[in-house]
XYZ file of C-alpha atoms in Angstrom:
373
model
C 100.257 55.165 3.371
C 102.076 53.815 6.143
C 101.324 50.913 7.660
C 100.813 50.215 11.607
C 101.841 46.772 13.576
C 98.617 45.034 15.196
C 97.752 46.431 19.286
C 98.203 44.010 21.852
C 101.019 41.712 20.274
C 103.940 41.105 22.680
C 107.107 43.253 22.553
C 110.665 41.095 22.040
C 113.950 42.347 21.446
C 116.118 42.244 18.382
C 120.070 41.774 17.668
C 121.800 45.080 17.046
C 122.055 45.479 13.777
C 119.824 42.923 12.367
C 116.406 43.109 10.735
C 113.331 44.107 13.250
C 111.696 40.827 12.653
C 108.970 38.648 14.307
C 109.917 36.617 17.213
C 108.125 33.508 16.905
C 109.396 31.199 14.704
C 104.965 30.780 13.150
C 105.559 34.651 11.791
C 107.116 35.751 8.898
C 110.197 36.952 8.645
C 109.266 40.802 7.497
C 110.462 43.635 8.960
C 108.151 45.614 11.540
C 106.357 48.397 10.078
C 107.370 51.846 10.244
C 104.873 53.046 13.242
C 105.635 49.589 15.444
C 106.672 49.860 18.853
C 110.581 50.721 19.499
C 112.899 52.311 21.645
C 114.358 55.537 20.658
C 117.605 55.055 18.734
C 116.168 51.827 17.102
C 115.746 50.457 14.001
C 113.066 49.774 11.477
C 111.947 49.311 8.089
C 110.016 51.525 6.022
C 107.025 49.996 3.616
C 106.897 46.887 5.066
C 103.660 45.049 7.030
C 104.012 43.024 9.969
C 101.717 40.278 9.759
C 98.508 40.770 11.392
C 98.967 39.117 15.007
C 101.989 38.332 15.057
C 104.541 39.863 17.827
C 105.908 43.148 17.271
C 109.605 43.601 18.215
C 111.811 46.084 19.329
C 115.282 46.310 18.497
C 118.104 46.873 20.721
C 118.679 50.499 21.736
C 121.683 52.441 20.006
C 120.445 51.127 16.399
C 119.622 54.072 14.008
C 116.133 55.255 13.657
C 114.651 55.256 9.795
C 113.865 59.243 8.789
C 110.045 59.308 8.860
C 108.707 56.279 10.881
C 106.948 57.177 14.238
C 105.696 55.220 17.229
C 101.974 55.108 18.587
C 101.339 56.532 21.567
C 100.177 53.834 23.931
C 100.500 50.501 21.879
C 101.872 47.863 23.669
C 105.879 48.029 24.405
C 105.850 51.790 24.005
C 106.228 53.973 27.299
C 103.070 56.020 27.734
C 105.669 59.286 28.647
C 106.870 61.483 25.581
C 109.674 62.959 27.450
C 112.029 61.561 25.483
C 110.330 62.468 22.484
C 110.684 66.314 23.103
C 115.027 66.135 23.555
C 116.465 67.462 20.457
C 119.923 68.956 19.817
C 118.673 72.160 21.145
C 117.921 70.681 24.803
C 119.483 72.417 27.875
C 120.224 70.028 30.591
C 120.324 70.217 34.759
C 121.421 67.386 36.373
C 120.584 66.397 40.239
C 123.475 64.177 41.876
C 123.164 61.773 44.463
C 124.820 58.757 45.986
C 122.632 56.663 45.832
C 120.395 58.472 43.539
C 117.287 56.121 42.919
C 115.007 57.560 45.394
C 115.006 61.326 43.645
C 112.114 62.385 43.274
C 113.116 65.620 41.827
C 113.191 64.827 37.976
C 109.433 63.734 38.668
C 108.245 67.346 39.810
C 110.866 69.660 37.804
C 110.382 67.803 34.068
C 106.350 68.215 34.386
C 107.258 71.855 35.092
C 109.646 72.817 32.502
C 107.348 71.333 30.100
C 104.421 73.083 31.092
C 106.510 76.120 30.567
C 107.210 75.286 27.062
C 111.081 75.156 27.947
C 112.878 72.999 25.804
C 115.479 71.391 28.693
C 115.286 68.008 31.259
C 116.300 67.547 34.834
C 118.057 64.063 34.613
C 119.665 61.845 37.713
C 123.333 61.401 37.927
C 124.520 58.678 40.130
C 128.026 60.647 41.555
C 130.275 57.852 43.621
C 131.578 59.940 46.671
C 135.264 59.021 45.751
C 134.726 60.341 42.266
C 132.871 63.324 42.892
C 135.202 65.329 41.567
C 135.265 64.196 38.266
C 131.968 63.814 37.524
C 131.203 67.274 38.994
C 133.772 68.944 36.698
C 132.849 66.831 33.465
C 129.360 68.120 34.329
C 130.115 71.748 34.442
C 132.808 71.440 31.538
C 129.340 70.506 29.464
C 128.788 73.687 27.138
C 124.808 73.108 27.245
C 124.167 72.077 30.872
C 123.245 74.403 33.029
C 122.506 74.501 36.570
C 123.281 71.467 39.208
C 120.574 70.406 42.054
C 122.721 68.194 44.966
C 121.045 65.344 47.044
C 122.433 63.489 50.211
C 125.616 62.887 50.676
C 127.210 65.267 48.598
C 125.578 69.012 49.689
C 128.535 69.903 51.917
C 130.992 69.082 49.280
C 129.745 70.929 46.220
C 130.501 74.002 48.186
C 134.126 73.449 46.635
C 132.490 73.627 42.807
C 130.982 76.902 43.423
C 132.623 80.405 42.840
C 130.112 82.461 44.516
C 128.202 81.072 48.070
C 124.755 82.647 48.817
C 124.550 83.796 52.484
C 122.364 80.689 52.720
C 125.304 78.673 51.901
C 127.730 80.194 53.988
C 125.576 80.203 56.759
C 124.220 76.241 56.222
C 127.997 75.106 55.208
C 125.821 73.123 52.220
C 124.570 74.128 48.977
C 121.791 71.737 47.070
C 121.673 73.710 44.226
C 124.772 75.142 41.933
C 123.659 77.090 38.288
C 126.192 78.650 35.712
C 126.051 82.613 35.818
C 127.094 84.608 32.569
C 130.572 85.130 32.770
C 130.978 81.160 33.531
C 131.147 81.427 37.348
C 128.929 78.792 39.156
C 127.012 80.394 41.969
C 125.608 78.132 44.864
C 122.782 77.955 47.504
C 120.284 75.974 49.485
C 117.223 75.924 49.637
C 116.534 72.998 51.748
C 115.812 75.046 54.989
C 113.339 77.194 53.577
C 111.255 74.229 51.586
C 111.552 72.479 54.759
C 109.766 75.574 56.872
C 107.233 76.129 53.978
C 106.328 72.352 53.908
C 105.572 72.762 57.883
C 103.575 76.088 57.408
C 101.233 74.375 54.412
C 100.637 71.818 56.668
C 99.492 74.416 59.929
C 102.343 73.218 61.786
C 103.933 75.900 64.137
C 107.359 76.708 63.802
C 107.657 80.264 65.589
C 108.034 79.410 69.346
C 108.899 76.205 69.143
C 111.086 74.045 70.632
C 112.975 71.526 67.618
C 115.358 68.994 68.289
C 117.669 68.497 65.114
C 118.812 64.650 64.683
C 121.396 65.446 62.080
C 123.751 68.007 61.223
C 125.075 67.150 57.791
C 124.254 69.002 54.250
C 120.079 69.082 54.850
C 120.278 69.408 58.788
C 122.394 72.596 58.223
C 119.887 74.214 55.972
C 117.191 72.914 58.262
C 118.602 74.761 61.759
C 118.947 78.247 60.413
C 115.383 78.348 58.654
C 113.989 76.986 61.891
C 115.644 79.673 64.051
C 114.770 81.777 60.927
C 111.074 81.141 61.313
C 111.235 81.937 64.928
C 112.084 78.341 66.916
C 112.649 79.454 70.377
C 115.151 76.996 70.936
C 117.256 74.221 68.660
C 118.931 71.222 70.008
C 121.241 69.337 67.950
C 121.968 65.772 67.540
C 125.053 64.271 65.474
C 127.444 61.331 65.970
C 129.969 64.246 64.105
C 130.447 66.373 67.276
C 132.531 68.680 65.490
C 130.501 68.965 62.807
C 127.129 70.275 65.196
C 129.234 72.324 66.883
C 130.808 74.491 64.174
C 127.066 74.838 63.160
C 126.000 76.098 66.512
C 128.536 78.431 66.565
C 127.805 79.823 63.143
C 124.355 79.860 64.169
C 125.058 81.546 67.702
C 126.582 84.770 65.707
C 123.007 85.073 64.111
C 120.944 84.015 66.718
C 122.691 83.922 70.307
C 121.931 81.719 72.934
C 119.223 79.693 70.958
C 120.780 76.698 69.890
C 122.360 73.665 72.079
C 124.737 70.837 70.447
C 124.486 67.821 72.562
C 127.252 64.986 73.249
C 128.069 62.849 70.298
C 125.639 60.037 70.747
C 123.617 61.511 73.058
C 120.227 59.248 72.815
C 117.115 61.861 72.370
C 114.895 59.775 74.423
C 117.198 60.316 77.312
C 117.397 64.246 76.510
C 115.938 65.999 78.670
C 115.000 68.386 76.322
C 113.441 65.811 74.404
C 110.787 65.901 77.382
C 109.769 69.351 76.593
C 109.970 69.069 72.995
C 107.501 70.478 70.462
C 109.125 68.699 67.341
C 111.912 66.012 66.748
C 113.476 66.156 63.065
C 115.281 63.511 61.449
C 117.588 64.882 58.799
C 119.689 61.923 58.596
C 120.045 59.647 55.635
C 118.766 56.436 58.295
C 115.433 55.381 56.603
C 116.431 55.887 53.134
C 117.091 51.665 52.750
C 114.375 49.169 54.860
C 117.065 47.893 57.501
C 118.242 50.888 58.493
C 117.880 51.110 61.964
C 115.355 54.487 64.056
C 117.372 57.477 64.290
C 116.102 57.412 67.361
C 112.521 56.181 69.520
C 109.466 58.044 69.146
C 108.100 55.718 71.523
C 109.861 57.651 74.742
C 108.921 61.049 73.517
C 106.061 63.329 74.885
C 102.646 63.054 73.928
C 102.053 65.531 71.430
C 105.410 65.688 69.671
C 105.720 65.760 66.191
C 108.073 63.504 64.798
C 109.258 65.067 61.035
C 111.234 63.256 58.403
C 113.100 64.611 55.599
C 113.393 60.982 53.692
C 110.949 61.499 50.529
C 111.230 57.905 49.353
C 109.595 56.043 51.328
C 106.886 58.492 51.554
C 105.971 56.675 54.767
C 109.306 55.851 56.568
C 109.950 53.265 59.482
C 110.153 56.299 61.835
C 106.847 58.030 61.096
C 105.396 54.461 61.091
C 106.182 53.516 64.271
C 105.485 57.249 65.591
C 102.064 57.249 64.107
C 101.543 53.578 65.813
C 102.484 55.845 69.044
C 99.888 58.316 68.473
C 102.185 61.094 67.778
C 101.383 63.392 64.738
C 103.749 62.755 61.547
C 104.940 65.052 58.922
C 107.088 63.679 55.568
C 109.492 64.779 53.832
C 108.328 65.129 50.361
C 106.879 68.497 51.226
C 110.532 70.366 51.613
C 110.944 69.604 48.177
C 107.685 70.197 46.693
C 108.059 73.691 48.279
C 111.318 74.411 46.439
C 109.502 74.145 43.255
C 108.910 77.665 42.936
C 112.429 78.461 44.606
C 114.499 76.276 41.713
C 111.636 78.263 39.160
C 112.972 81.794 39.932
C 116.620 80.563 40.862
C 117.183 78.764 37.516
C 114.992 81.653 35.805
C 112.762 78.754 34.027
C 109.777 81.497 33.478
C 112.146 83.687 31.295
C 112.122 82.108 27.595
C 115.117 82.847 25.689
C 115.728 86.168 24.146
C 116.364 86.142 20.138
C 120.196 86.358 20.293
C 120.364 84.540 23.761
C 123.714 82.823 23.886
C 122.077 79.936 25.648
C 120.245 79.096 21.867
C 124.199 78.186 20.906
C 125.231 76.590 23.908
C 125.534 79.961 26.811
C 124.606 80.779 29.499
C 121.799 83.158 31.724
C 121.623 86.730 31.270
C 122.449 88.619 33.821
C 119.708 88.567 36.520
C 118.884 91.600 39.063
């Protein structure tokens, strides 16, 4: 029968390699029953009792695991998620890359979905330094059971590079935020930022078709933002970047699809002094300013019209210092968690997580998608 440490005693840690023992120098010096709290990768000792109250320890992680013990859901030390618990050598992996990468939120929404769906892979963060991009990307893809890439700021005009095959989306935006591996080993790429964004608005009841957007931000989200506004019918779409050349190679790719719609202003140019600003029916920020607390506005909500809604694409904070101080002006607010929840579905058919693995499916050994019509 095996035996179970006592709920509520405190958690400590233990020396690699050394017996899982009490902590306190009052307990016993017996090893931690099989069924006490530990990290995965730990160590403990089958058949023996820890002594009723006293601390239960966990062991430093990277110390083997005993065939046969277990942890309790919920006693003290142990995290209440079993995510870990469900990785096995069978696991496919996706990856989302970002620099910096602590404010994803996208392992939070995808994991609860490919569980739900029974699939046996995770969607884990990669912190990828800009000047080592390269490597990391290519060790990624060189990974036999990984298989599909999602791409966070500032790296979604880059990844293009990775990428054997560009969806129109891609070559339209100039920036791809999601990469997967086809069957014959190719990595295809597109975005999907531009239509979450547009589908978060809608859900909301925010008009998009006959308005008039001005675009702070040209770089890998604000290029996927400014053809699915024009997309959803914007009647006009001024753009803002400190990167002149940058907006302006988007306006002209945009100007071969839609002519005459879209205006790139000076580098610089203040929005509160634009005078389109005036006339405005929505002011998007899809710059990275708001992602850390001092960051300065992207620009002043205070010296735009009544009426205007002020959108942000930062997810974390939900509630940035821009739509703070808009709301304190009266205007209405929208957030940017929304473009991503509304890519759930898009990543679901793109990554084909509703189609369980055929018997014979090379992706059981380590492939890769069937082919997909």
């Amino acid at each position: 029968m095996t035996a179970r440490a006592t709920r509520g005693a405190p958690v400590t840690s233990a020396t690699p390699g050394a017996p899982v023992t009490s902590a306190t120098s009052a307990a016993s010096a017996a090893s931690a029953t099989p069924g006490t709290s530990g990290t995965p990768g730990t160590s403990a000792t089958p058949g023996r009792s820890a002594a009723a109250g006293a601390p239960v320890t966990r062991a430093t992680p990277g110390v083997s695991v005993t065939p046969g013990t277990s942890v309790t859901p919920g006693a003290p030390g142990v995290s209440g998620s079993p995510e870990w618990s469900r990785i096995s050598g069978t696991t496919r992996l996706y990856a989302v890359l970002g620099d910096p990468v602590a404010q994803v939120q996208a392992p939070a929404m995808v994991n609860p979905l490919l569980a739900a769906l029974g699939r046996d892979a995770v969607l884990v963060p990669v912190h990828a330094p800009a000047d080592r991009l390269d490597e990391v990307v290519r060790g990624l893809q060189a990974i036999g059971n990984l298989d599909g890439l999602l791409v966070t700021v500032p790296h979604k005009a880059a990844v293009r590079r990775f990428a054997d095959v560009l969806s129109p989306a891609v070559e339209l935006s100039g920036s791809a935020n999601a990469l997967r591996r086809e069957p014959d080993g190719r990595w295809h790429a597109d975005n999907f930022d531009g239509a979450g964004f547009v589908a978060g608005l809608a859900a909301a009841g925010r008009r998009t078709a006959g308005a008039r957007v001005v675009l702070v931000g040209t770089g890998g989200a604000g290029c996927a933002i400014a053809p699915a506004l024009l997309d959803a019918g914007a009647a006009r779409l001024v753009l803002h970047d400190l990167d002149h050349d940058r907006a302006a190679a988007l306006a002209a790719r945009l100007d071969t699809r839609w002519p005459g719609r879209t205006v790139c202003r000076a580098p610089g140019a203040p929005v509160d002094a634009d005078t389109d600003a005036d006339a405005a029916d929505m002011v998007v920020n899809a710059t990275p300013l708001g992602l850390r607390p001092d960051d300065p506005l992207p620009f002043e909500p205070a010296k735009l019209a009544p009426g205007t809604l002020v959108a942000d694409i930062i997810m974390k904070p939900r509630e940035t210092a821009l739509l703070r101080e808009a709301a304190a002006q009266g205007l209405p607010v929208h957030p940017g968690a929304p473009m991503l929840e509304r890519q759930l579905d898009l990543y679901r058919a793109y990554f084909g997580f509703d189609t369980p693995p055929a018997a014979g499916d090379y992706r059981q050994v380590g492939g890769r998608y069937p082919e997909r019509t």
